[in-house]
PDB file of C-alpha atoms in Angstrom:
ATOM      1  CA  MET A   1     -27.745  65.230  -2.509  1.00 43.00           C
ATOM      2  CA  THR A   2     -28.198  68.003  -1.129  1.00 44.00           C
ATOM      3  CA  ARG A   3     -24.831  68.593  -0.830  1.00 45.00           C
ATOM      4  CA  SER A   4     -24.526  68.308  -4.293  1.00 45.00           C
ATOM      5  CA  ILE A   5     -27.304  70.610  -5.256  1.00 41.00           C
ATOM      6  CA  THR A   6     -25.859  73.080  -2.906  1.00 43.00           C
ATOM      7  CA  ARG A   7     -22.290  73.191  -4.677  1.00 46.00           C
ATOM      8  CA  ARG A   8     -23.444  73.571  -7.699  1.00 47.00           C
ATOM      9  CA  MET A   9     -25.379  76.256  -6.841  1.00 44.00           C
ATOM     10  CA  ILE A  10     -22.317  78.046  -5.167  1.00 43.00           C
ATOM     11  CA  GLY A  11     -20.567  77.178  -8.153  1.00 49.00           C
ATOM     12  CA  THR A  12     -22.972  78.622 -10.276  1.00 47.00           C
ATOM     13  CA  LEU A  13     -23.846  81.928  -7.974  1.00 44.00           C
ATOM     14  CA  ALA A  14     -19.470  82.425  -8.142  1.00 47.00           C
ATOM     15  CA  GLY A  15     -19.953  81.942 -12.123  1.00 48.00           C
ATOM     16  CA  ALA A  16     -22.526  84.821 -12.173  1.00 47.00           C
ATOM     17  CA  ALA A  17     -20.672  87.308 -10.063  1.00 46.00           C
ATOM     18  CA  ALA A  18     -17.531  86.682 -11.972  1.00 46.00           C
ATOM     19  CA  LEU A  19     -19.561  87.505 -15.291  1.00 44.00           C
ATOM     20  CA  CYS A  20     -21.212  90.356 -13.449  1.00 46.00           C
ATOM     21  CA  ALA A  21     -17.704  92.251 -12.872  1.00 43.00           C
ATOM     22  CA  THR A  22     -16.514  91.153 -15.979  1.00 43.00           C
ATOM     23  CA  LEU A  23     -19.230  93.263 -18.188  1.00 43.00           C
ATOM     24  CA  ALA A  24     -19.499  95.724 -15.160  1.00 41.00           C
ATOM     25  CA  GLN A  25     -15.642  96.837 -16.023  1.00 42.00           C
ATOM     26  CA  PRO A  26     -16.514  98.339 -19.228  1.00 40.00           C
ATOM     27  CA  ALA A  27     -19.533  99.833 -18.204  1.00 38.00           C
ATOM     28  CA  LEU A  28     -17.686 101.737 -15.825  1.00 41.00           C
ATOM     29  CA  ALA A  29     -15.180 102.994 -17.881  1.00 46.00           C
ATOM     30  CA  GLN A  30     -18.002 104.164 -20.400  1.00 59.00           C
ATOM     31  CA  ASP A  31     -19.754 106.033 -17.548  1.00 84.00           C
ATOM     32  CA  TRP A  32     -16.592 108.042 -17.233  1.00 94.00           C
ATOM     33  CA  PRO A  33     -16.620 111.474 -16.721  1.00 94.00           C
ATOM     34  CA  GLY A  34     -19.948 111.194 -15.118  1.00 91.00           C
ATOM     35  CA  ARG A  35     -18.784 114.479 -13.185  1.00 92.00           C
ATOM     36  CA  THR A  36     -17.678 118.206 -13.670  1.00 96.00           C
ATOM     37  CA  LEU A  37     -14.509 118.160 -15.526  1.00 98.00           C
ATOM     38  CA  THR A  38     -12.238 121.159 -14.215  1.00 98.00           C
ATOM     39  CA  LEU A  39      -9.840 122.894 -17.177  1.00 98.00           C
ATOM     40  CA  ILE A  40      -7.945 125.201 -15.617  1.00 98.00           C
ATOM     41  CA  VAL A  41      -6.258 128.185 -17.345  1.00 97.00           C
ATOM     42  CA  PRO A  42      -2.840 129.737 -15.718  1.00 94.00           C
ATOM     43  CA  PHE A  43      -3.345 132.974 -17.310  1.00 89.00           C
ATOM     44  CA  GLY A  44      -6.225 135.566 -17.106  1.00 86.00           C
ATOM     45  CA  ALA A  45      -9.860 136.571 -18.789  1.00 88.00           C
ATOM     46  CA  GLY A  46      -9.582 137.840 -22.360  1.00 82.00           C
ATOM     47  CA  GLY A  47      -6.342 136.585 -23.325  1.00 79.00           C
ATOM     48  CA  SER A  48      -5.432 134.091 -26.472  1.00 80.00           C
ATOM     49  CA  ALA A  49      -5.350 130.954 -24.150  1.00 87.00           C
ATOM     50  CA  ASP A  50      -8.759 131.902 -22.347  1.00 91.00           C
ATOM     51  CA  ARG A  51     -10.366 132.467 -25.712  1.00 90.00           C
ATOM     52  CA  VAL A  52      -9.071 129.011 -26.520  1.00 93.00           C
ATOM     53  CA  ALA A  53      -9.940 127.225 -23.599  1.00 95.00           C
ATOM     54  CA  ARG A  54     -13.866 128.742 -23.514  1.00 95.00           C
ATOM     55  CA  ASN A  55     -14.513 128.348 -27.443  1.00 96.00           C
ATOM     56  CA  LEU A  56     -13.582 124.100 -26.839  1.00 97.00           C
ATOM     57  CA  ALA A  57     -15.313 123.954 -23.390  1.00 97.00           C
ATOM     58  CA  PRO A  58     -18.912 123.943 -24.458  1.00 97.00           C
ATOM     59  CA  PHE A  59     -17.832 120.795 -27.764  1.00 98.00           C
ATOM     60  CA  LEU A  60     -16.168 118.993 -25.020  1.00 97.00           C
ATOM     61  CA  GLU A  61     -19.169 119.300 -22.917  1.00 97.00           C
ATOM     62  CA  LYS A  62     -21.229 117.852 -25.432  1.00 96.00           C
ATOM     63  CA  GLU A  63     -18.362 114.948 -27.083  1.00 97.00           C
ATOM     64  CA  LEU A  64     -17.915 114.081 -23.147  1.00 97.00           C
ATOM     65  CA  GLY A  65     -21.467 114.327 -22.128  1.00 96.00           C
ATOM     66  CA  THR A  66     -20.445 116.393 -18.763  1.00 96.00           C
ATOM     67  CA  SER A  67     -20.031 119.904 -18.023  1.00 97.00           C
ATOM     68  CA  ILE A  68     -16.949 121.608 -17.807  1.00 98.00           C
ATOM     69  CA  VAL A  69     -16.065 124.468 -15.696  1.00 98.00           C
ATOM     70  CA  VAL A  70     -13.262 126.418 -17.153  1.00 97.00           C
ATOM     71  CA  GLU A  71     -10.958 128.275 -13.976  1.00 97.00           C
ATOM     72  CA  ASN A  72      -8.467 131.165 -14.721  1.00 96.00           C
ATOM     73  CA  LYS A  73      -5.621 130.932 -12.297  1.00 94.00           C
ATOM     74  CA  PRO A  74      -3.442 133.520 -13.796  1.00 90.00           C
ATOM     75  CA  GLY A  75       0.176 134.806 -11.314  1.00 87.00           C
ATOM     76  CA  ALA A  76       3.788 134.362 -11.671  1.00 84.00           C
ATOM     77  CA  SER A  77       3.347 134.010 -15.776  1.00 79.00           C
ATOM     78  CA  GLY A  78       1.281 130.873 -15.160  1.00 88.00           C
ATOM     79  CA  GLN A  79       3.223 129.159 -12.401  1.00 91.00           C
ATOM     80  CA  VAL A  80       0.215 129.450  -9.899  1.00 94.00           C
ATOM     81  CA  GLY A  81      -2.142 128.117 -12.116  1.00 96.00           C
ATOM     82  CA  THR A  82      -0.084 125.260 -12.971  1.00 97.00           C
ATOM     83  CA  MET A  83       0.697 123.908  -9.710  1.00 97.00           C
ATOM     84  CA  GLN A  84      -2.603 123.779  -8.884  1.00 97.00           C
ATOM     85  CA  ALA A  85      -3.312 121.674 -11.954  1.00 97.00           C
ATOM     86  CA  LEU A  86      -0.333 119.734 -11.130  1.00 97.00           C
ATOM     87  CA  ALA A  87      -1.625 119.394  -7.316  1.00 97.00           C
ATOM     88  CA  ARG A  88      -4.578 117.378  -8.297  1.00 97.00           C
ATOM     89  CA  PRO A  89      -5.065 113.504  -8.841  1.00 97.00           C
ATOM     90  CA  ALA A  90      -3.986 112.339 -12.267  1.00 98.00           C
ATOM     91  CA  ASP A  91      -7.367 110.863 -12.915  1.00 97.00           C
ATOM     92  CA  GLY A  92      -8.104 112.969 -16.111  1.00 97.00           C
ATOM     93  CA  ASN A  93     -10.642 114.781 -14.254  1.00 98.00           C
ATOM     94  CA  THR A  94      -8.672 118.169 -14.477  1.00 98.00           C
ATOM     95  CA  ILE A  95      -7.380 119.445 -17.979  1.00 98.00           C
ATOM     96  CA  LEU A  96      -4.754 122.317 -18.398  1.00 98.00           C
ATOM     97  CA  LEU A  97      -4.274 124.302 -21.257  1.00 97.00           C
ATOM     98  CA  ASN A  98      -1.161 125.992 -20.667  1.00 96.00           C
ATOM     99  CA  ALA A  99       1.074 127.969 -23.326  1.00 92.00           C
ATOM    100  CA  GLN A 100       4.989 127.704 -24.827  1.00 92.00           C
ATOM    101  CA  PRO A 101       7.403 128.618 -23.412  1.00 90.00           C
ATOM    102  CA  TYR A 102       5.319 130.303 -21.250  1.00 88.00           C
ATOM    103  CA  PHE A 103       5.274 126.528 -18.980  1.00 94.00           C
ATOM    104  CA  SER A 104       9.433 126.668 -19.720  1.00 95.00           C
ATOM    105  CA  ALA A 105      10.345 130.047 -18.748  1.00 91.00           C
ATOM    106  CA  SER A 106       8.405 129.441 -15.346  1.00 92.00           C
ATOM    107  CA  VAL A 107      11.035 126.466 -15.125  1.00 94.00           C
ATOM    108  CA  VAL A 108      13.992 127.668 -16.663  1.00 93.00           C
ATOM    109  CA  LEU A 109      13.843 131.720 -14.963  1.00 90.00           C
ATOM    110  CA  GLN A 110      11.678 131.225 -12.263  1.00 90.00           C
ATOM    111  CA  ASN A 111      12.953 127.744 -11.058  1.00 93.00           C
ATOM    112  CA  ALA A 112       9.358 126.461 -10.822  1.00 95.00           C
ATOM    113  CA  PRO A 113       9.256 122.834  -9.492  1.00 95.00           C
ATOM    114  CA  TYR A 114       7.790 120.798 -12.273  1.00 97.00           C
ATOM    115  CA  LYS A 115       9.072 120.221 -15.480  1.00 96.00           C
ATOM    116  CA  LEU A 116       7.530 119.009 -18.791  1.00 97.00           C
ATOM    117  CA  ASP A 117       7.474 116.060 -18.273  1.00 97.00           C
ATOM    118  CA  ASP A 118       5.248 116.299 -15.397  1.00 98.00           C
ATOM    119  CA  LEU A 119       2.167 116.865 -18.007  1.00 98.00           C
ATOM    120  CA  GLU A 120       1.189 114.369 -20.591  1.00 98.00           C
ATOM    121  CA  PRO A 121      -0.191 116.671 -23.501  1.00 98.00           C
ATOM    122  CA  ILE A 122      -3.264 115.637 -25.336  1.00 98.00           C
ATOM    123  CA  ASN A 123      -3.004 118.109 -28.474  1.00 97.00           C
ATOM    124  CA  VAL A 124      -0.960 120.924 -29.326  1.00 97.00           C
ATOM    125  CA  GLN A 125      -4.015 123.100 -30.629  1.00 94.00           C
ATOM    126  CA  ASN A 126      -1.932 126.047 -32.179  1.00 91.00           C
ATOM    127  CA  VAL A 127       1.358 127.380 -32.857  1.00 89.00           C
ATOM    128  CA  GLY A 128       0.308 131.372 -33.183  1.00 89.00           C
ATOM    129  CA  ASN A 129       2.253 133.926 -35.058  1.00 94.00           C
ATOM    130  CA  ILE A 130       3.306 136.872 -32.891  1.00 96.00           C
ATOM    131  CA  SER A 131       2.927 140.459 -34.391  1.00 97.00           C
ATOM    132  CA  ALA A 132       4.744 143.900 -34.157  1.00 98.00           C
ATOM    133  CA  THR A 133       1.193 145.790 -33.992  1.00 98.00           C
ATOM    134  CA  VAL A 134       0.822 149.271 -34.192  1.00 98.00           C
ATOM    135  CA  LYS A 135      -1.854 151.976 -33.963  1.00 98.00           C
ATOM    136  CA  ALA A 136      -3.434 152.810 -37.419  1.00 97.00           C
ATOM    137  CA  ASP A 137      -2.016 156.011 -36.753  1.00 97.00           C
ATOM    138  CA  ALA A 138       1.066 155.045 -35.599  1.00 97.00           C
ATOM    139  CA  PRO A 139       4.136 157.302 -37.442  1.00 97.00           C
ATOM    140  CA  TRP A 140       5.484 153.730 -38.656  1.00 97.00           C
ATOM    141  CA  ALA A 141       4.314 152.070 -41.622  1.00 96.00           C
ATOM    142  CA  THR A 142       6.898 149.189 -41.726  1.00 97.00           C
ATOM    143  CA  LEU A 143       8.854 147.627 -39.546  1.00 97.00           C
ATOM    144  CA  GLU A 144      12.158 148.985 -41.099  1.00 97.00           C
ATOM    145  CA  GLU A 145      10.571 152.665 -39.723  1.00 97.00           C
ATOM    146  CA  LEU A 146       9.923 151.158 -36.599  1.00 98.00           C
ATOM    147  CA  ASP A 147      13.477 150.266 -36.242  1.00 97.00           C
ATOM    148  CA  ALA A 148      15.302 153.429 -37.598  1.00 97.00           C
ATOM    149  CA  ALA A 149      12.973 155.326 -34.956  1.00 98.00           C
ATOM    150  CA  ILE A 150      14.323 153.268 -32.433  1.00 97.00           C
ATOM    151  CA  LYS A 151      17.612 154.165 -33.064  1.00 96.00           C
ATOM    152  CA  ALA A 152      16.690 157.850 -33.770  1.00 97.00           C
ATOM    153  CA  GLU A 153      15.384 157.693 -30.249  1.00 95.00           C
ATOM    154  CA  PRO A 154      16.676 155.688 -27.502  1.00 97.00           C
ATOM    155  CA  GLY A 155      15.246 154.645 -24.877  1.00 97.00           C
ATOM    156  CA  GLU A 156      12.256 156.711 -25.607  1.00 97.00           C
ATOM    157  CA  ILE A 157       9.764 153.937 -27.461  1.00 98.00           C
ATOM    158  CA  ALA A 158       7.843 151.422 -25.199  1.00 98.00           C
ATOM    159  CA  ILE A 159       6.905 147.459 -26.300  1.00 98.00           C
ATOM    160  CA  GLY A 160       4.513 145.791 -24.149  1.00 98.00           C
ATOM    161  CA  THR A 161       4.743 141.870 -24.132  1.00 96.00           C
ATOM    162  CA  VAL A 162       3.608 138.712 -22.051  1.00 89.00           C
ATOM    163  CA  ARG A 163       6.077 137.986 -19.549  1.00 86.00           C
ATOM    164  CA  GLY A 164       8.125 134.830 -19.988  1.00 82.00           C
ATOM    165  CA  GLY A 165       6.490 134.046 -23.255  1.00 83.00           C
ATOM    166  CA  GLY A 166       7.211 133.678 -26.748  1.00 88.00           C
ATOM    167  CA  SER A 167       6.976 137.344 -27.660  1.00 92.00           C
ATOM    168  CA  HIS A 168       8.759 138.385 -24.517  1.00 92.00           C
ATOM    169  CA  LEU A 169      11.985 136.230 -25.703  1.00 90.00           C
ATOM    170  CA  LEU A 170      11.428 137.193 -29.388  1.00 93.00           C
ATOM    171  CA  THR A 171      11.599 141.149 -28.416  1.00 95.00           C
ATOM    172  CA  LEU A 172      14.333 140.379 -26.300  1.00 93.00           C
ATOM    173  CA  LEU A 173      16.232 138.878 -28.851  1.00 91.00           C
ATOM    174  CA  MET A 174      15.299 141.359 -31.671  1.00 95.00           C
ATOM    175  CA  LYS A 175      16.406 144.015 -29.003  1.00 95.00           C
ATOM    176  CA  ASP A 176      19.575 142.131 -28.598  1.00 92.00           C
ATOM    177  CA  LYS A 177      20.916 141.267 -32.275  1.00 93.00           C
ATOM    178  CA  LEU A 178      18.978 145.065 -33.489  1.00 96.00           C
ATOM    179  CA  GLY A 179      20.734 146.701 -30.655  1.00 96.00           C
ATOM    180  CA  TRP A 180      17.671 148.006 -29.941  1.00 97.00           C
ATOM    181  CA  ASP A 181      17.301 150.034 -26.836  1.00 97.00           C
ATOM    182  CA  VAL A 182      13.803 150.229 -25.851  1.00 97.00           C
ATOM    183  CA  LYS A 183      11.697 150.299 -22.784  1.00 97.00           C
ATOM    184  CA  ILE A 184       9.951 146.816 -22.417  1.00 97.00           C
ATOM    185  CA  VAL A 185       6.806 146.394 -20.490  1.00 97.00           C
ATOM    186  CA  THR A 186       5.302 142.879 -19.307  1.00 94.00           C
ATOM    187  CA  TYR A 187       2.319 141.974 -18.558  1.00 91.00           C
ATOM    188  CA  ASP A 188       0.774 138.673 -16.987  1.00 81.00           C
ATOM    189  CA  SER A 189      -1.789 138.444 -20.431  1.00 82.00           C
ATOM    190  CA  GLY A 190      -2.354 139.404 -23.489  1.00 87.00           C
ATOM    191  CA  ALA A 191      -5.546 141.356 -22.593  1.00 89.00           C
ATOM    192  CA  PRO A 192      -4.043 144.483 -20.840  1.00 94.00           C
ATOM    193  CA  VAL A 193      -1.340 144.398 -23.666  1.00 96.00           C
ATOM    194  CA  ARG A 194      -4.001 145.328 -26.103  1.00 96.00           C
ATOM    195  CA  THR A 195      -5.723 147.581 -23.801  1.00 97.00           C
ATOM    196  CA  ALA A 196      -2.485 149.478 -23.164  1.00 98.00           C
ATOM    197  CA  LEU A 197      -1.687 149.886 -26.501  1.00 98.00           C
ATOM    198  CA  LEU A 198      -5.381 151.509 -27.127  1.00 98.00           C
ATOM    199  CA  GLY A 199      -5.211 153.632 -24.778  1.00 97.00           C
ATOM    200  CA  GLY A 200      -1.250 154.721 -25.364  1.00 97.00           C
ATOM    201  CA  GLN A 201       0.474 153.698 -23.031  1.00 98.00           C
ATOM    202  CA  ILE A 202       2.982 151.264 -25.063  1.00 98.00           C
ATOM    203  CA  ASP A 203       3.848 152.152 -28.479  1.00 98.00           C
ATOM    204  CA  VAL A 204       3.929 149.026 -29.960  1.00 98.00           C
ATOM    205  CA  SER A 205       2.414 145.314 -28.767  1.00 98.00           C
ATOM    206  CA  MET A 206       4.638 142.604 -29.133  1.00 97.00           C
ATOM    207  CA  ASN A 207       1.666 139.865 -28.832  1.00 94.00           C
ATOM    208  CA  GLY A 208      -0.088 137.075 -30.412  1.00 92.00           C
ATOM    209  CA  ALA A 209      -0.853 138.102 -33.651  1.00 94.00           C
ATOM    210  CA  VAL A 210      -4.602 136.982 -33.825  1.00 91.00           C
ATOM    211  CA  SER A 211      -5.622 138.316 -31.119  1.00 89.00           C
ATOM    212  CA  ASP A 212      -4.455 141.863 -31.599  1.00 95.00           C
ATOM    213  CA  ALA A 213      -6.288 141.761 -34.809  1.00 94.00           C
ATOM    214  CA  ALA A 214      -9.333 141.914 -33.571  1.00 92.00           C
ATOM    215  CA  MET A 215      -8.484 145.761 -32.384  1.00 97.00           C
ATOM    216  CA  LYS A 216      -8.304 146.163 -36.025  1.00 96.00           C
ATOM    217  CA  PRO A 217      -9.500 148.608 -37.579  1.00 97.00           C
ATOM    218  CA  GLU A 218      -7.962 150.361 -35.126  1.00 98.00           C
ATOM    219  CA  VAL A 219      -4.454 148.948 -35.768  1.00 98.00           C
ATOM    220  CA  ARG A 220      -1.931 147.047 -37.952  1.00 97.00           C
ATOM    221  CA  SER A 221       0.977 144.665 -37.867  1.00 98.00           C
ATOM    222  CA  LEU A 222       4.507 145.432 -39.148  1.00 98.00           C
ATOM    223  CA  GLY A 223       5.451 141.649 -39.376  1.00 97.00           C
ATOM    224  CA  LEU A 224       5.080 138.566 -37.967  1.00 97.00           C
ATOM    225  CA  SER A 225       7.231 135.853 -36.116  1.00 95.00           C
ATOM    226  CA  THR A 226       7.071 133.229 -38.298  1.00 92.00           C
ATOM    227  CA  SER A 227       6.747 131.940 -41.954  1.00 91.00           C
ATOM    228  CA  GLN A 228       2.983 130.992 -41.855  1.00 87.00           C
ATOM    229  CA  LYS A 229       1.017 133.704 -43.627  1.00 89.00           C
ATOM    230  CA  ILE A 230      -2.227 134.290 -41.823  1.00 92.00           C
ATOM    231  CA  SER A 231      -5.673 136.051 -43.009  1.00 91.00           C
ATOM    232  CA  ALA A 232      -5.635 138.167 -39.615  1.00 92.00           C
ATOM    233  CA  PHE A 233      -3.071 140.501 -40.805  1.00 95.00           C
ATOM    234  CA  PRO A 234      -2.759 139.267 -44.792  1.00 94.00           C
ATOM    235  CA  ASP A 235      -0.167 141.706 -45.735  1.00 95.00           C
ATOM    236  CA  ALA A 236       2.440 141.457 -42.569  1.00 97.00           C
ATOM    237  CA  PRO A 237       5.727 140.598 -43.606  1.00 97.00           C
ATOM    238  CA  TYR A 238       7.697 137.537 -42.110  1.00 97.00           C
ATOM    239  CA  PHE A 239      10.284 139.432 -39.342  1.00 97.00           C
ATOM    240  CA  ASN A 240      13.273 137.034 -41.438  1.00 96.00           C
ATOM    241  CA  ASP A 241      12.243 138.688 -44.604  1.00 97.00           C
ATOM    242  CA  VAL A 242      12.514 142.414 -43.906  1.00 97.00           C
ATOM    243  CA  LEU A 243      15.140 141.937 -41.287  1.00 96.00           C
ATOM    244  CA  GLU A 244      17.510 139.939 -43.633  1.00 95.00           C
ATOM    245  CA  ALA A 245      19.280 142.881 -45.304  1.00 93.00           C
ATOM    246  CA  GLN A 246      20.259 143.602 -41.731  1.00 93.00           C
ATOM    247  CA  GLY A 247      21.765 140.012 -41.582  1.00 95.00           C
ATOM    248  CA  VAL A 248      19.894 139.083 -38.574  1.00 95.00           C
ATOM    249  CA  THR A 249      18.200 135.948 -38.565  1.00 94.00           C
ATOM    250  CA  LEU A 250      15.621 135.316 -35.858  1.00 93.00           C
ATOM    251  CA  PRO A 251      14.238 132.085 -34.356  1.00 89.00           C
ATOM    252  CA  GLU A 252      10.846 130.954 -35.721  1.00 87.00           C
ATOM    253  CA  THR A 253       8.447 131.595 -32.637  1.00 88.00           C
ATOM    254  CA  GLY A 254       5.002 131.266 -31.415  1.00 89.00           C
ATOM    255  CA  ASP A 255       2.919 130.864 -28.967  1.00 88.00           C
ATOM    256  CA  ILE A 256       2.122 127.340 -28.197  1.00 93.00           C
ATOM    257  CA  ARG A 257      -1.093 126.848 -27.027  1.00 94.00           C
ATOM    258  CA  PHE A 258      -1.988 122.833 -25.624  1.00 97.00           C
ATOM    259  CA  LEU A 259      -4.220 120.736 -23.514  1.00 97.00           C
ATOM    260  CA  ALA A 260      -2.360 118.627 -20.957  1.00 98.00           C
ATOM    261  CA  VAL A 261      -3.359 116.649 -18.568  1.00 98.00           C
ATOM    262  CA  LYS A 262      -1.141 115.036 -15.482  1.00 98.00           C
ATOM    263  CA  ALA A 263       1.589 112.809 -15.913  1.00 98.00           C
ATOM    264  CA  GLY A 264       0.306 109.233 -14.896  1.00 98.00           C
ATOM    265  CA  THR A 265      -3.053 109.598 -16.311  1.00 98.00           C
ATOM    266  CA  ARG A 266      -2.596 107.760 -19.696  1.00 97.00           C
ATOM    267  CA  GLU A 267      -1.181 104.984 -17.641  1.00 97.00           C
ATOM    268  CA  ALA A 268      -3.284 104.763 -14.829  1.00 98.00           C
ATOM    269  CA  TYR A 269      -6.336 105.873 -17.124  1.00 98.00           C
ATOM    270  CA  PRO A 270      -5.626 104.635 -20.257  1.00 97.00           C
ATOM    271  CA  ASP A 271      -9.474 104.655 -21.036  1.00 97.00           C
ATOM    272  CA  ARG A 272      -9.935 108.492 -19.739  1.00 97.00           C
ATOM    273  CA  PHE A 273      -7.002 109.381 -21.277  1.00 98.00           C
ATOM    274  CA  GLU A 274      -8.166 108.013 -24.814  1.00 97.00           C
ATOM    275  CA  THR A 275     -11.759 109.531 -24.232  1.00 97.00           C
ATOM    276  CA  LEU A 276     -10.459 112.756 -23.583  1.00 97.00           C
ATOM    277  CA  ARG A 277      -8.261 112.808 -27.055  1.00 97.00           C
ATOM    278  CA  ALA A 278     -11.177 111.053 -29.300  1.00 97.00           C
ATOM    279  CA  ALA A 279     -13.541 114.266 -27.904  1.00 97.00           C
ATOM    280  CA  TYR A 280     -10.892 116.518 -28.570  1.00 97.00           C
ATOM    281  CA  GLU A 281      -9.960 115.639 -32.202  1.00 97.00           C
ATOM    282  CA  ALA A 282     -13.592 115.348 -32.928  1.00 98.00           C
ATOM    283  CA  VAL A 283     -14.334 119.107 -31.693  1.00 98.00           C
ATOM    284  CA  LEU A 284     -11.991 119.612 -34.039  1.00 96.00           C
ATOM    285  CA  ASN A 285     -13.625 118.115 -36.686  1.00 96.00           C
ATOM    286  CA  ASP A 286     -16.817 119.663 -35.683  1.00 97.00           C
ATOM    287  CA  PRO A 287     -17.952 122.409 -38.710  1.00 97.00           C
ATOM    288  CA  ALA A 288     -19.387 124.893 -35.844  1.00 97.00           C
ATOM    289  CA  TYR A 289     -16.383 124.739 -34.495  1.00 97.00           C
ATOM    290  CA  VAL A 290     -14.270 125.255 -37.295  1.00 96.00           C
ATOM    291  CA  GLU A 291     -16.945 128.393 -38.324  1.00 96.00           C
ATOM    292  CA  ILE A 292     -15.307 129.587 -35.030  1.00 95.00           C
ATOM    293  CA  LEU A 293     -12.139 129.118 -35.654  1.00 93.00           C
ATOM    294  CA  GLU A 294     -12.558 131.026 -39.012  1.00 91.00           C
ATOM    295  CA  THR A 295     -14.184 133.492 -37.778  1.00 89.00           C
ATOM    296  CA  GLN A 296     -11.631 134.515 -35.308  1.00 86.00           C
ATOM    297  CA  GLY A 297      -8.722 133.995 -37.711  1.00 84.00           C
ATOM    298  CA  GLU A 298      -7.012 130.827 -35.524  1.00 88.00           C
ATOM    299  CA  ALA A 299      -8.213 128.124 -38.216  1.00 92.00           C
ATOM    300  CA  GLU A 300      -4.985 128.273 -40.405  1.00 92.00           C
ATOM    301  CA  GLU A 301      -2.344 127.803 -37.105  1.00 90.00           C
ATOM    302  CA  THR A 302      -5.132 125.172 -35.303  1.00 93.00           C
ATOM    303  CA  SER A 303      -5.063 121.525 -36.311  1.00 92.00           C
ATOM    304  CA  TYR A 304      -4.581 117.985 -34.799  1.00 95.00           C
ATOM    305  CA  ARG A 305      -1.398 116.215 -33.722  1.00 95.00           C
ATOM    306  CA  GLY A 306      -2.005 113.772 -31.455  1.00 96.00           C
ATOM    307  CA  PRO A 307      -0.165 113.034 -27.888  1.00 97.00           C
ATOM    308  CA  ASP A 308       2.985 111.774 -29.439  1.00 97.00           C
ATOM    309  CA  ALA A 309       3.873 114.298 -31.678  1.00 96.00           C
ATOM    310  CA  SER A 310       2.538 117.282 -29.512  1.00 97.00           C
ATOM    311  CA  MET A 311       5.306 116.555 -26.841  1.00 97.00           C
ATOM    312  CA  THR A 312       7.911 116.538 -29.138  1.00 96.00           C
ATOM    313  CA  ILE A 313       6.721 120.491 -30.234  1.00 94.00           C
ATOM    314  CA  LEU A 314       6.328 121.034 -26.653  1.00 96.00           C
ATOM    315  CA  GLN A 315      10.529 119.681 -26.106  1.00 96.00           C
ATOM    316  CA  GLU A 316      11.593 121.935 -29.096  1.00 92.00           C
ATOM    317  CA  ALA A 317      10.291 125.023 -27.698  1.00 92.00           C
ATOM    318  CA  ASP A 318      11.578 124.078 -24.386  1.00 94.00           C
ATOM    319  CA  GLU A 319      15.061 123.534 -25.774  1.00 94.00           C
ATOM    320  CA  LEU A 320      14.893 127.240 -27.549  1.00 90.00           C
ATOM    321  CA  MET A 321      13.703 128.680 -23.649  1.00 91.00           C
ATOM    322  CA  ARG A 322      16.807 126.616 -22.519  1.00 92.00           C
ATOM    323  CA  THR A 323      18.845 128.095 -25.511  1.00 90.00           C
ATOM    324  CA  TYR A 324      18.196 131.709 -25.022  1.00 89.00           C
ATOM    325  CA  SER A 325      17.097 132.563 -21.969  1.00 89.00           C
ATOM    326  CA  GLY A 326      20.600 134.353 -21.277  1.00 87.00           C
ATOM    327  CA  ALA A 327      18.534 137.047 -22.824  1.00 84.00           C
ATOM    328  CA  PHE A 328      16.223 137.211 -19.961  1.00 83.00           C
ATOM    329  CA  GLY A 329      19.468 137.942 -18.155  1.00 74.00           C
ATOM    330  CA  LYS A 330      19.913 133.947 -16.633  1.00 61.00           C
TER     331      LYS A 330
END
């Protein structure tokens, strides 16, 4: 009798333990993150990628119920910060805000020890227009006038851009296809390009259009790199429309900013990946965040695309960098 009761008690306790374990599993998933997350920006403070990160962080904190520390890790055209992010576990606790084609440039041009497949994108935040920006009192009112001045004064005009990115690629392609003899001055992020333009160290900023527009009315744009019209520079023409008369066509190029985690996170922690994805999508639909985008002129270029479509966009930019790597002399 006693032995029978003991067996029943053991069976009951075992069943209760199994039930508790089953019930605890979703609770553990719901408890994540439960700690401070890190958002790494592999570019300097004050640049367009940094601005995106710092605008997103407080809204993601609200959605995830945790703190997010933004860490700027500039160097080697984004390679330093990217390597630091990839050195951490694939557990969703470290998020990378990177940009294309900077990411692929570090691989193609600098032999960085990583590849695009080492990342799992959460979303491509935006595809930003590149602007040929000059000071408001510059002697060129149009891209045609700048082109004529460059050809009349070989080696005299200086163009500033961010090393290894879409703007750098575009500058080199314009130099090649238009026969420009110009000084190309490269910087690690967009902020020093703008400082150099306002300070007169360079004549033209080939840089993110929305970021450059923050300098208005001290500056104006002579043209944009994509056919997407933007309110930041509403009167700026599309480069290819201007260059058509010369029989020149440039690949439509933009600075692509995206959030990603280390590859393997989606498989190892599907609940965490989905939590991040859903939180990010919720932020893009938050009226307060949309208002910030509209104020900064970024709403037209920002949208939710999802992880899979975002990877396709990043792969296309990777192919563009590889195709035109010769413009960098490689």
